[in-house]
mmCIF file of C-alpha atoms in Angstrom:
data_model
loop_
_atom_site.group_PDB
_atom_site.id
_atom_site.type_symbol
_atom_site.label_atom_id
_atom_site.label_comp_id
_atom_site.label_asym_id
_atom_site.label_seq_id
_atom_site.Cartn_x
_atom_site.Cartn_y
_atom_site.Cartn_z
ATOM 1 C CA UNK S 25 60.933 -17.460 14.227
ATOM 2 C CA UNK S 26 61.678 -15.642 10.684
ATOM 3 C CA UNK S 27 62.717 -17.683 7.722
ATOM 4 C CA UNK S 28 65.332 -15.302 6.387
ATOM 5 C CA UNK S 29 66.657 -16.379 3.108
ATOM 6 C CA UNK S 30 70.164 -15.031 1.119
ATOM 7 C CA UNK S 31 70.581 -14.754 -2.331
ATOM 8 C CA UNK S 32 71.342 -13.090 -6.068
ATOM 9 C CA UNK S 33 68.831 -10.255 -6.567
ATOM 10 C CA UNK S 34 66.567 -10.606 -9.359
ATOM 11 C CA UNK S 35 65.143 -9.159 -12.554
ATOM 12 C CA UNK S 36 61.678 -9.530 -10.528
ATOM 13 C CA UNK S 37 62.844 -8.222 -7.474
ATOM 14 C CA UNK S 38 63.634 -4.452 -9.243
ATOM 15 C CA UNK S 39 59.738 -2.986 -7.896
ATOM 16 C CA UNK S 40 60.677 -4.112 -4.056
ATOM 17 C CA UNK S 41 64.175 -2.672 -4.638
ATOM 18 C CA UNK S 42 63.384 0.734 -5.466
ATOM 19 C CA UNK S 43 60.873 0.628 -2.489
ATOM 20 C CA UNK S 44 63.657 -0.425 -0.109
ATOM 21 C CA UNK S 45 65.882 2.631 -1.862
ATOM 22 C CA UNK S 46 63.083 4.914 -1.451
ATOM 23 C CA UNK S 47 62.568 3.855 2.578
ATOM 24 C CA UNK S 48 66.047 3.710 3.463
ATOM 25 C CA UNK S 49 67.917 6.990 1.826
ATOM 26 C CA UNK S 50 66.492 10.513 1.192
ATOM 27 C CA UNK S 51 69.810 11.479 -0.370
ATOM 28 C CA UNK S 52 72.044 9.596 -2.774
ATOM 29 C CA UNK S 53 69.453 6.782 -4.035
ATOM 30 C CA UNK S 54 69.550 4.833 -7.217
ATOM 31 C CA UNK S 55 67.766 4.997 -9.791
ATOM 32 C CA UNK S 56 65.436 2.652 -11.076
ATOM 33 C CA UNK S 57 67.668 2.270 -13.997
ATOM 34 C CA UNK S 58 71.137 1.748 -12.469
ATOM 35 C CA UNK S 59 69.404 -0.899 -9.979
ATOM 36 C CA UNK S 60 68.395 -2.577 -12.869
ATOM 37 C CA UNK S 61 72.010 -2.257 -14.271
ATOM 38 C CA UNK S 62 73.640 -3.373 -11.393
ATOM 39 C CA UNK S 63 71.368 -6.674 -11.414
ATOM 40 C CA UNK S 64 72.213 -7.417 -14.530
ATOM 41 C CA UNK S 65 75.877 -6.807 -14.520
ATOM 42 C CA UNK S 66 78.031 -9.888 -13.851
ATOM 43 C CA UNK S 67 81.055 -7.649 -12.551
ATOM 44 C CA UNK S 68 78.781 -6.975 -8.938
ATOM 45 C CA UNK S 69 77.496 -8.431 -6.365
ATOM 46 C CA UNK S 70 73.683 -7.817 -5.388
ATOM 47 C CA UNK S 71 72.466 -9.872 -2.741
ATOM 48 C CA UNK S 72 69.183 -9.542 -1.239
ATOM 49 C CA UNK S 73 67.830 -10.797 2.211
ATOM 50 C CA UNK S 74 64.370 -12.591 2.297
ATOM 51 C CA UNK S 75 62.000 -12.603 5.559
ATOM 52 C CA UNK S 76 59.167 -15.057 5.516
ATOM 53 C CA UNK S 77 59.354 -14.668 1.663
ATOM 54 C CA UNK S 78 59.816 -10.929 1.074
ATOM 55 C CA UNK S 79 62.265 -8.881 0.023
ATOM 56 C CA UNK S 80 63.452 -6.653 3.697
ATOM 57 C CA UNK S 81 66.924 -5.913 2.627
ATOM 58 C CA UNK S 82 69.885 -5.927 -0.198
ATOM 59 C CA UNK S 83 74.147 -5.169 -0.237
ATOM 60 C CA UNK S 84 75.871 -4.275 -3.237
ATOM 61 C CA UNK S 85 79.396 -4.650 -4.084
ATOM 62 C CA UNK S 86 81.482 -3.554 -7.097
ATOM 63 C CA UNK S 87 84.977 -5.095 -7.732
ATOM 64 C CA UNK S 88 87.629 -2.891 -9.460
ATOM 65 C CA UNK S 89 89.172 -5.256 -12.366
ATOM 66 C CA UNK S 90 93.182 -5.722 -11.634
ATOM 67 C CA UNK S 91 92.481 -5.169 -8.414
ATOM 68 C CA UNK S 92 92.477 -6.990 -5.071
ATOM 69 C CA UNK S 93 89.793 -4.326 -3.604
ATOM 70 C CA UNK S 94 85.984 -4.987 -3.133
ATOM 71 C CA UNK S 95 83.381 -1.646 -2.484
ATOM 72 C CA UNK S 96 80.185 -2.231 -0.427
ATOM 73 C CA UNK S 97 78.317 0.420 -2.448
ATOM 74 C CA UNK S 98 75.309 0.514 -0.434
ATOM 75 C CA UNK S 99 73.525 -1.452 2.275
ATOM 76 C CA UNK S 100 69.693 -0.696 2.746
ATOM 77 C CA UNK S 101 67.288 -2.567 5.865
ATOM 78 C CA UNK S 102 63.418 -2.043 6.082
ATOM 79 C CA UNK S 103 62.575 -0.098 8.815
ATOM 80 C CA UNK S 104 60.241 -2.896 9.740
ATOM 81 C CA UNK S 105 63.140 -5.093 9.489
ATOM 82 C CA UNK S 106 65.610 -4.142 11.607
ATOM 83 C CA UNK S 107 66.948 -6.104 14.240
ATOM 84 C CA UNK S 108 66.955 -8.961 12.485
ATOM 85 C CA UNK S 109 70.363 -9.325 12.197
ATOM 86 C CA UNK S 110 69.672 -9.022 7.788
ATOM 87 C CA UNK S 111 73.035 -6.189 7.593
ATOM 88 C CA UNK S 112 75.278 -8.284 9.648
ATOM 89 C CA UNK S 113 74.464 -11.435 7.733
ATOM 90 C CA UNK S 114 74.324 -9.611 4.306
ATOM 91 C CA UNK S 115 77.679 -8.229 5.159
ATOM 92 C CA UNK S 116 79.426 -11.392 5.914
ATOM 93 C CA UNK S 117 77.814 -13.112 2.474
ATOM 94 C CA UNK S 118 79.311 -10.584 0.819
ATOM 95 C CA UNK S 119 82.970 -10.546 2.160
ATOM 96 C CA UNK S 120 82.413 -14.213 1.022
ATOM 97 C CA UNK S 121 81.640 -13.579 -1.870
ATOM 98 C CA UNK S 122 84.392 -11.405 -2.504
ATOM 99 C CA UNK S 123 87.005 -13.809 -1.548
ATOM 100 C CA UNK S 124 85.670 -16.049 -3.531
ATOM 101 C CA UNK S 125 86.476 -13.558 -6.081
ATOM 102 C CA UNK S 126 89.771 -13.154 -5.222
ATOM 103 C CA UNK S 127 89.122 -10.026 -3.666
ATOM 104 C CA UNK S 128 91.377 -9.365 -0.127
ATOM 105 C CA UNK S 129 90.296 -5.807 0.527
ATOM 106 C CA UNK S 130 86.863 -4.465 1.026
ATOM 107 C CA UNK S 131 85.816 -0.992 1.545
ATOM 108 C CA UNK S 132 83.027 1.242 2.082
ATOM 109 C CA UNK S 133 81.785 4.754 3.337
ATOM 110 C CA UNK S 134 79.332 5.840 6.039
ATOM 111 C CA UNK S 135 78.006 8.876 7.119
ATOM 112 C CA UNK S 136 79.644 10.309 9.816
ATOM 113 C CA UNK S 137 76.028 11.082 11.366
ATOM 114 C CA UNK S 138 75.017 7.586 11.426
ATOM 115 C CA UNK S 139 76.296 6.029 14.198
ATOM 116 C CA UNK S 140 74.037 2.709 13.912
ATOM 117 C CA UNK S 141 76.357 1.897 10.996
ATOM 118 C CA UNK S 142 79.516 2.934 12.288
ATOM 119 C CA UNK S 143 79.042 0.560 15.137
ATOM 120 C CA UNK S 144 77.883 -2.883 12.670
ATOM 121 C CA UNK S 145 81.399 -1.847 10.625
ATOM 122 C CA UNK S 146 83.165 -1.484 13.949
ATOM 123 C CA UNK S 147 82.192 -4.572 15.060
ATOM 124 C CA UNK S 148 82.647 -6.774 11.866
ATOM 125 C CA UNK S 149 86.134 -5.362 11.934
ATOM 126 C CA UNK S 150 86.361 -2.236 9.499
ATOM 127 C CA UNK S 151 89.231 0.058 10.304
ATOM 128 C CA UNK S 152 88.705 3.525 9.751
ATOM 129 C CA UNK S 153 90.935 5.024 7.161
ATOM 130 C CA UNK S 154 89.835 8.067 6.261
ATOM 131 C CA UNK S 155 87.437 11.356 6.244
ATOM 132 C CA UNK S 156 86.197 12.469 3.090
ATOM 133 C CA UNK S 157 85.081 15.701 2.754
ATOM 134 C CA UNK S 158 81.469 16.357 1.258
ATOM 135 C CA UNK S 159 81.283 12.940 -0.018
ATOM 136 C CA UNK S 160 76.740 12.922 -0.198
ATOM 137 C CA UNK S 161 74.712 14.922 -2.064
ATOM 138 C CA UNK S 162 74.124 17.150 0.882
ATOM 139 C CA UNK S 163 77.715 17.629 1.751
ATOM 140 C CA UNK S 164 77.550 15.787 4.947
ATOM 141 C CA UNK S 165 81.238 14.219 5.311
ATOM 142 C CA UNK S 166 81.621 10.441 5.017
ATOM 143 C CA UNK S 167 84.182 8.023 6.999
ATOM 144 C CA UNK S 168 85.689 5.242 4.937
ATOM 145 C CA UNK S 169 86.362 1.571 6.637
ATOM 146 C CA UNK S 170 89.005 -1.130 5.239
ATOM 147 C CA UNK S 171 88.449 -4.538 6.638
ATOM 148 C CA UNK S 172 91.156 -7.452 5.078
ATOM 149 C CA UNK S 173 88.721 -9.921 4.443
ATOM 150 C CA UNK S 174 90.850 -13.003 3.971
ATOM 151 C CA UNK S 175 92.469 -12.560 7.491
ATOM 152 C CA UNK S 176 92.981 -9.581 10.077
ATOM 153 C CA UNK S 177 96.166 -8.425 9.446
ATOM 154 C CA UNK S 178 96.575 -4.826 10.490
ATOM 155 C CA UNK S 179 95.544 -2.043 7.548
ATOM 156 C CA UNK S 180 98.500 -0.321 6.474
ATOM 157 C CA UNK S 181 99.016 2.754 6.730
ATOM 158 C CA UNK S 182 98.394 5.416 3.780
ATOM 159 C CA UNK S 183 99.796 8.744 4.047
ATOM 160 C CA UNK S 184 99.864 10.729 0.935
ATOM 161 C CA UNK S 185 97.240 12.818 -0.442
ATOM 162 C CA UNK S 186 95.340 12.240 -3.902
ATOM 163 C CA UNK S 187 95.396 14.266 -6.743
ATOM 164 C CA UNK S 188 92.813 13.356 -10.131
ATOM 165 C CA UNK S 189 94.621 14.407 -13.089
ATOM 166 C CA UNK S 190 91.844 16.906 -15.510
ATOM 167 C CA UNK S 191 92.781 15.683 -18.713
ATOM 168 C CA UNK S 192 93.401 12.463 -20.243
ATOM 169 C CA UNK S 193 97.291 12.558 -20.632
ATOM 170 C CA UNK S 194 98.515 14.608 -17.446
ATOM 171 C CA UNK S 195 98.649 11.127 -15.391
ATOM 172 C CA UNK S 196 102.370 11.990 -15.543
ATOM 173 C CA UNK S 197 101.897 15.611 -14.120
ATOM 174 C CA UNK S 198 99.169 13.737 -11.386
ATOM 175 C CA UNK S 199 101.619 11.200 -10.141
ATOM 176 C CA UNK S 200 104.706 13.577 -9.667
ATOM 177 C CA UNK S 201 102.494 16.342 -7.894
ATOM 178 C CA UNK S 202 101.214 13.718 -5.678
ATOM 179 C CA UNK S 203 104.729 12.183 -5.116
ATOM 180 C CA UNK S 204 105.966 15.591 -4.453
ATOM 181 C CA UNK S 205 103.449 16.871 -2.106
ATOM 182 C CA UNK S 206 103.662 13.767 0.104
ATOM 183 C CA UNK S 207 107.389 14.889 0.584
ATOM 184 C CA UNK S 208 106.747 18.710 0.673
ATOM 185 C CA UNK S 209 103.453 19.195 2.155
ATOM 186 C CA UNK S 210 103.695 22.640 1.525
ATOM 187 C CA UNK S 211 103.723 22.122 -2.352
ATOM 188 C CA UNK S 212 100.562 22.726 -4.187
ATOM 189 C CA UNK S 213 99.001 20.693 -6.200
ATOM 190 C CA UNK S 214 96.529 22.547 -8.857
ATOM 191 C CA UNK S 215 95.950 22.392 -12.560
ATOM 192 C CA UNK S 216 98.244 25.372 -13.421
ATOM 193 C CA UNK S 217 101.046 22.969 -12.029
ATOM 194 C CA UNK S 218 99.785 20.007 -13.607
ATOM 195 C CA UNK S 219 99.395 21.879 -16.816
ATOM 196 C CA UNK S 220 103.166 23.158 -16.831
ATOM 197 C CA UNK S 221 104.933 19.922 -15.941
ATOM 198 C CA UNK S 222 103.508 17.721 -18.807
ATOM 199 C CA UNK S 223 104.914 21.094 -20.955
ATOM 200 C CA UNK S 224 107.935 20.251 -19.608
ATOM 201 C CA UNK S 225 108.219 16.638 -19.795
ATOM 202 C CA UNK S 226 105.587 15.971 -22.779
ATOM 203 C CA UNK S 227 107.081 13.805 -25.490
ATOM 204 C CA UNK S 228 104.743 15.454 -28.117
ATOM 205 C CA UNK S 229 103.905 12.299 -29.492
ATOM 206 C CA UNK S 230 102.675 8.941 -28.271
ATOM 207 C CA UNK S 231 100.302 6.102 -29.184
ATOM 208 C CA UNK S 232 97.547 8.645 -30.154
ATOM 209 C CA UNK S 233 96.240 11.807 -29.278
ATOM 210 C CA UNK S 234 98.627 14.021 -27.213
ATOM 211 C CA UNK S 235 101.959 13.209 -26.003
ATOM 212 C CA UNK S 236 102.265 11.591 -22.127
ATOM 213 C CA UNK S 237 105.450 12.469 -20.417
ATOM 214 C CA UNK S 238 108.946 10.884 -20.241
ATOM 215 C CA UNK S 239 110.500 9.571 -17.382
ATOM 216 C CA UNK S 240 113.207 12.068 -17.984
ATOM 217 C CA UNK S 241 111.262 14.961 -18.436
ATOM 218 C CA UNK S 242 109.321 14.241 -15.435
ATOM 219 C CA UNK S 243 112.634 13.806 -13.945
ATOM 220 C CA UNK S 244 114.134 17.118 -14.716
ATOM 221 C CA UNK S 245 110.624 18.762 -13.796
ATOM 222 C CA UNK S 246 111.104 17.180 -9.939
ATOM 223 C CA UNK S 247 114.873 18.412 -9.994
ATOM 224 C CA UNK S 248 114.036 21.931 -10.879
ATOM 225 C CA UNK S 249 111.356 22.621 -8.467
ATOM 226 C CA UNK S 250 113.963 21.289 -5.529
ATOM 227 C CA UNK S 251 113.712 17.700 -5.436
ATOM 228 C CA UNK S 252 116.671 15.258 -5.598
ATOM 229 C CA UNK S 253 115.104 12.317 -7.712
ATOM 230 C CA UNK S 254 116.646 8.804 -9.420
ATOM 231 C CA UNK S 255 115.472 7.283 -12.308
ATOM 232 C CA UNK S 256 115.322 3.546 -12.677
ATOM 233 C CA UNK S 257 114.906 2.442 -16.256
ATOM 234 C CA UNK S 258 115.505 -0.705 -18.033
ATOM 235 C CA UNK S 259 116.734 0.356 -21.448
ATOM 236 C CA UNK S 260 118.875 2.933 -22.702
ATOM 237 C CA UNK S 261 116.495 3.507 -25.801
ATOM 238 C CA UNK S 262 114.155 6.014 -26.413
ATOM 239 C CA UNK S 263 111.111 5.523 -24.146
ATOM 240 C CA UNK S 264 107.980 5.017 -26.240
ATOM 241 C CA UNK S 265 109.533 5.109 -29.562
ATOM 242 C CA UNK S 266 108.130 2.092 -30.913
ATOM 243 C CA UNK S 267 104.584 3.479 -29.950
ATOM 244 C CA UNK S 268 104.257 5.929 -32.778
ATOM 245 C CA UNK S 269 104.459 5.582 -36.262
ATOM 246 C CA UNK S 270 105.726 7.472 -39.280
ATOM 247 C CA UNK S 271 109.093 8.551 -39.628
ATOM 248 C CA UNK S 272 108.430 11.921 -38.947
ATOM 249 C CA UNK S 273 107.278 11.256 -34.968
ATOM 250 C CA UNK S 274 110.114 9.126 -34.471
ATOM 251 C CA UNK S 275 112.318 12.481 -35.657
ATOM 252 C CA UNK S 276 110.643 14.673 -32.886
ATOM 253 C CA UNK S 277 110.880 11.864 -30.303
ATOM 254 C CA UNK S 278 114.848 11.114 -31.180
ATOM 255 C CA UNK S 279 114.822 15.151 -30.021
ATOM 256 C CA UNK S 280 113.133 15.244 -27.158
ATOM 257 C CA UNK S 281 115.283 12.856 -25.694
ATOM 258 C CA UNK S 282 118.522 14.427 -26.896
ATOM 259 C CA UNK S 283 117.258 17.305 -24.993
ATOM 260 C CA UNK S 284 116.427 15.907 -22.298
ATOM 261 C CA UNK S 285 119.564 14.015 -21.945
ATOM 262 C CA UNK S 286 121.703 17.130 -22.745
ATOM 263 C CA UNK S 287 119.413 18.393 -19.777
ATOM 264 C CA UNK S 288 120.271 15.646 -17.593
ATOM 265 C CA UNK S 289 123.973 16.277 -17.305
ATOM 266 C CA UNK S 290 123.427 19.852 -16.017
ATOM 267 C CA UNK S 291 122.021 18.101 -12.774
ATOM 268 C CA UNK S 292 123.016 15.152 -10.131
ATOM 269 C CA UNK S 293 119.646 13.520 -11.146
ATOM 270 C CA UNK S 294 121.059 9.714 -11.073
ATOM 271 C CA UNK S 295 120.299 7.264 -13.546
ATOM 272 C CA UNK S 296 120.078 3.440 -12.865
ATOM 273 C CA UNK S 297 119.677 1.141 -16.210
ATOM 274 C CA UNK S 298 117.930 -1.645 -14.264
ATOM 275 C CA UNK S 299 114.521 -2.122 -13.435
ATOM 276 C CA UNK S 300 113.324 -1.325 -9.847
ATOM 277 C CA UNK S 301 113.137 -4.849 -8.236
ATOM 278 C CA UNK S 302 110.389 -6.268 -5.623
ATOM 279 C CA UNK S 303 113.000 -5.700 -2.526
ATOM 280 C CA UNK S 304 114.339 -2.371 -3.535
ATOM 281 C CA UNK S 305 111.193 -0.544 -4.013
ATOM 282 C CA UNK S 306 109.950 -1.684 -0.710
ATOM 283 C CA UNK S 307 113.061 -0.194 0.772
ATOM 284 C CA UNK S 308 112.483 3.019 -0.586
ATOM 285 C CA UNK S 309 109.209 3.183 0.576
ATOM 286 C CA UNK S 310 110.269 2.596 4.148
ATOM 287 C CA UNK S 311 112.477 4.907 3.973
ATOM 288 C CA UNK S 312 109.685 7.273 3.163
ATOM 289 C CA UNK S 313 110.821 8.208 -0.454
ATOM 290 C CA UNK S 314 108.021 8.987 -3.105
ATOM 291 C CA UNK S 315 107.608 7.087 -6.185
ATOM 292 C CA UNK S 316 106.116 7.111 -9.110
ATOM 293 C CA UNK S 317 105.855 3.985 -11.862
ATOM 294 C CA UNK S 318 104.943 3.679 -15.203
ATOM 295 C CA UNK S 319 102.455 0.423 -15.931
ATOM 296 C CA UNK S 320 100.719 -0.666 -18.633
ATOM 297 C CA UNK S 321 96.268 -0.093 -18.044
ATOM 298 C CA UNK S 322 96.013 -3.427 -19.411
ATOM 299 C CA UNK S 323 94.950 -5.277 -15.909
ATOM 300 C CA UNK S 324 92.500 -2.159 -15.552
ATOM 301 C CA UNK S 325 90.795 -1.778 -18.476
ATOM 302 C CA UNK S 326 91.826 -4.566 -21.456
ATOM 303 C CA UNK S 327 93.401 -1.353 -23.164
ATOM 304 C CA UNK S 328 97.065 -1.660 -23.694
ATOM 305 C CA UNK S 329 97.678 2.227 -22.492
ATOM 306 C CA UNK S 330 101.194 3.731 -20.457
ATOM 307 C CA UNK S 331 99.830 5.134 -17.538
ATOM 308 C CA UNK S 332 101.657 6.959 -14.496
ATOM 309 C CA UNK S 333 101.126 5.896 -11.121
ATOM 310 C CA UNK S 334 102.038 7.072 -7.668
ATOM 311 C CA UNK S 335 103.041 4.512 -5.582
ATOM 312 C CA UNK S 336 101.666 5.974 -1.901
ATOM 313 C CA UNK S 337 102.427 2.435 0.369
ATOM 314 C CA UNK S 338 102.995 -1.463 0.132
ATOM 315 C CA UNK S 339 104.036 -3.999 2.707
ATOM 316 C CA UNK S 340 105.451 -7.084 1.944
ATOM 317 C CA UNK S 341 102.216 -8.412 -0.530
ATOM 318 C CA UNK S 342 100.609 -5.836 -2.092
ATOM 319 C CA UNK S 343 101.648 -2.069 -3.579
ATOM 320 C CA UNK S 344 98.953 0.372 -2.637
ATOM 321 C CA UNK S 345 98.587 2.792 -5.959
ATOM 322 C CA UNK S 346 96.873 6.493 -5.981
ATOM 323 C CA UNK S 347 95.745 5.907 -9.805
ATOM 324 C CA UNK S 348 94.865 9.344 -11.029
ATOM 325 C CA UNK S 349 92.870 8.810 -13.806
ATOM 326 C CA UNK S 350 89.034 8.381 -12.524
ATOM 327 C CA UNK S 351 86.990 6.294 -15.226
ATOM 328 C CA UNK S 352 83.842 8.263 -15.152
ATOM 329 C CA UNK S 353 82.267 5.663 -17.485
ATOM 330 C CA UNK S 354 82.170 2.917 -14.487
ATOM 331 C CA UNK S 355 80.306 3.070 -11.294
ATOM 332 C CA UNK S 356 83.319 3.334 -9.138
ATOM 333 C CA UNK S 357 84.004 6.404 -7.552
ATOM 334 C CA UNK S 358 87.057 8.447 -6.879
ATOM 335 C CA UNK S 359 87.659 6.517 -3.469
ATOM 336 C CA UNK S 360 88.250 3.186 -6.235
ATOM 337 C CA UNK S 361 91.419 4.785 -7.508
ATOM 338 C CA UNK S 362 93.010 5.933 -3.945
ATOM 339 C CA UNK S 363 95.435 3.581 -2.063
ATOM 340 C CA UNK S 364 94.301 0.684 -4.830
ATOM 341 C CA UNK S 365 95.808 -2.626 -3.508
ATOM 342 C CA UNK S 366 97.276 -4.641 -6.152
ATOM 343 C CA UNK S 367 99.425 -7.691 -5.336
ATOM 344 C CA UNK S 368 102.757 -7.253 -5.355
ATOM 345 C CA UNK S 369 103.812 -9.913 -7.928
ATOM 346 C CA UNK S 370 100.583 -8.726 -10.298
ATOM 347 C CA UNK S 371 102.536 -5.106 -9.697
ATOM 348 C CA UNK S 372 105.179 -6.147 -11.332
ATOM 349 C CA UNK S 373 104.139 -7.729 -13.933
ATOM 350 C CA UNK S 374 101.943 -4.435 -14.912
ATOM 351 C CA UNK S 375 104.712 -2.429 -13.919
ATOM 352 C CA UNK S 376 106.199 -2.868 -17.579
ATOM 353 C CA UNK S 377 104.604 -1.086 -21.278
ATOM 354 C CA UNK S 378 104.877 -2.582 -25.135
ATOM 355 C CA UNK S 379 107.179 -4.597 -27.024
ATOM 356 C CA UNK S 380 110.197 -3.295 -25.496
ATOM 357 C CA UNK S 381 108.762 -4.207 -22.380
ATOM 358 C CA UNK S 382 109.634 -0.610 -21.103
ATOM 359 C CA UNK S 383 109.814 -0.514 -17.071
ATOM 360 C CA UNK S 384 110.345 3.297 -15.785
ATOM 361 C CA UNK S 385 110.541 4.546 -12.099
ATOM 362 C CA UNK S 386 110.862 7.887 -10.432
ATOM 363 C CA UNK S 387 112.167 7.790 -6.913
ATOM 364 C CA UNK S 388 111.836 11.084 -4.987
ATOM 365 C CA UNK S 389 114.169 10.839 -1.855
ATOM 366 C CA UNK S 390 114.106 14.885 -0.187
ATOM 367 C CA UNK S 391 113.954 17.937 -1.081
ATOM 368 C CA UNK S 392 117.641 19.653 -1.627
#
């Protein structure tokens, strides 16, 4: 009988691992150089799977900081190797690992030609979530699989589609398209439009380099393309004020808002001084209203940022976030930043940017 043997991948087991990546994948392998990255980065998982002393197999997982979602990135058995159980077991290590990590959620993606793969997933308990178009290198499609790791509570459901803002300060623009679309499938969601609403809502100025976008602005930009839309917002201030300095910004911020609060009363747009609580944002959601939060990137990325979020589900423990700003400087691909489940009370507590501990929904409810 084999002696198989589990554990951390090695420095000295890089030469079998690129052999394994060579024999398992003709498309989509890695490199020599990010296997040897991804051993030596403490933020993964790389397990390997001994047989009688020799390297046969290896799973890697990324974790998403902030997060409570785990990626099995890839999965890779000998061919001489297989039927040895080594995927199930590596697969099951892994989800342990991952809790132990804190992790509730993992994912992954398959080709939807590889129905060896599908049927392991199937039967460790991934639900299918989605199909993503022309996900490999050769276009082939690819199915992504959720399984709740810590217990088998039922996947919930995500139905909004995902939009990646194109610059670095149109996650305002991103959000609102995203929580407009789900509402009005018919609306289009391109770069023109993206483009045009953070002219509308821009507040020129912020902590550095272009302006992001008020929660008025983007407020008035939902009303006047047919929406009816409430603002919940914790201060009667001016939004990001204390983010710039000089005298001079402060000027052109004072006027932005005056404008957009002269702009405000020409509408019914309704505005709610409070913050959005725990209960009442769940109620909106089941209601199927779209919303979009401000939070600060902090939990993400160490970098105390305002960032827009659309808020596409959350049950009674976590809020599910389309983040549209894809960090191309990680490993983690667009799928990271769709449906991202975040714990409700960590939500929260993000949900809220600098010293004036700003909090700022949108809540879409219809069109008019």
């Amino acid at each position: 009988m084999a002696e198989i043997l589990i554990r951390d991948a090695r420095n000295e087991d890089l030469d079998r691992l690129v052999t394994i990546e060579n024999a398992c994948f003709s498309e989509d392998r890695l490199s020599r150089r990010s296997l040897r990255s991804f051993i030596r980065a403490a933020q993964n998982s790389f397990l390997i799977a001994e047989v009688d002393g020799r390297v046969q197999a290896d799973v890697l997982v990324l974790y998403r900081r902030g997060t409570s979602l785990a990626r099995m990135y890839s999965l890779a058995v000998m061919p001489e190797a297989r039927g040895l159980g080594l995927a199930r077991e590596l697969c099951m290590q892994a989800e342990q690992q991952a809790v132990n990590r804190g992790c509730v959620f993992m994912r992954l993606e398959v080709r939807i030609d590889n129905p060896q793969a599908i049927a392991l997933y199937e039967k460790l308990g991934y639900q299918r979530i989605r199909r993503i178009r022309e996900y490999y290198e050769d276009d082939m499609d690819a199915w992504q699989y959720e399984k709740n790791i810590r217990s088998q509570q039922a996947h919930t459901a995500i139905d909004a589609d995902y939009y990646r803002q194109t610059t670095d300060f149109t996650c305002g623009p991103a959000s609102l398209m995203m929580a407009m679309h789900k509402l009005e499938p018919g609306y289009a969601m391109d770069r023109f439009e993206e483009l045009r609403i953070w002219r509308e809502a821009t507040t020129i100025f912020m902590t550095a380099g272009h302006g992001g976008c008020d929660p008025f602005g983007l407020a008035l930009s939902a009303w006047q393309r047919g929406f009816n839309v409430s603002v919940y917002i914790n201060t009667d201030s001016i939004p990001f004020i204390d983010s710039v300095r000089g005298e001079e910004k402060k000027e052109v911020l004072r006027l932005v808002h005056d404008d957009f609060q002269q702009r405000l009363e020409a509408t019914r747009i309704q505005v709610h001084h409070a913050s959005m609580s725990p209960d009442n944002l769940l109620l909106h959601l089941r209601n199927g209203h779209s919303v979009v939060s401000l939070i600060s990137t902090w939990r993400f990325n160490r970098n105390k940022a305002p960032h827009w979020v659309f808020v596409a589900a959350a049950d009674e423990d976590y809020v599910y976030l389309h983040d549209p700003d894809v960090d191309t400087e990680v490993d983690h691909p667009q799928t990271d930043y769709m449906g991202v489940p975040v714990p409700l009370d960590a939500f929260i507590k993000m949900a809220c940017f600098g010293r004036s501990k700003l909090r700022a929904t949108l809540v879409l409810t219809g069109v008019r």
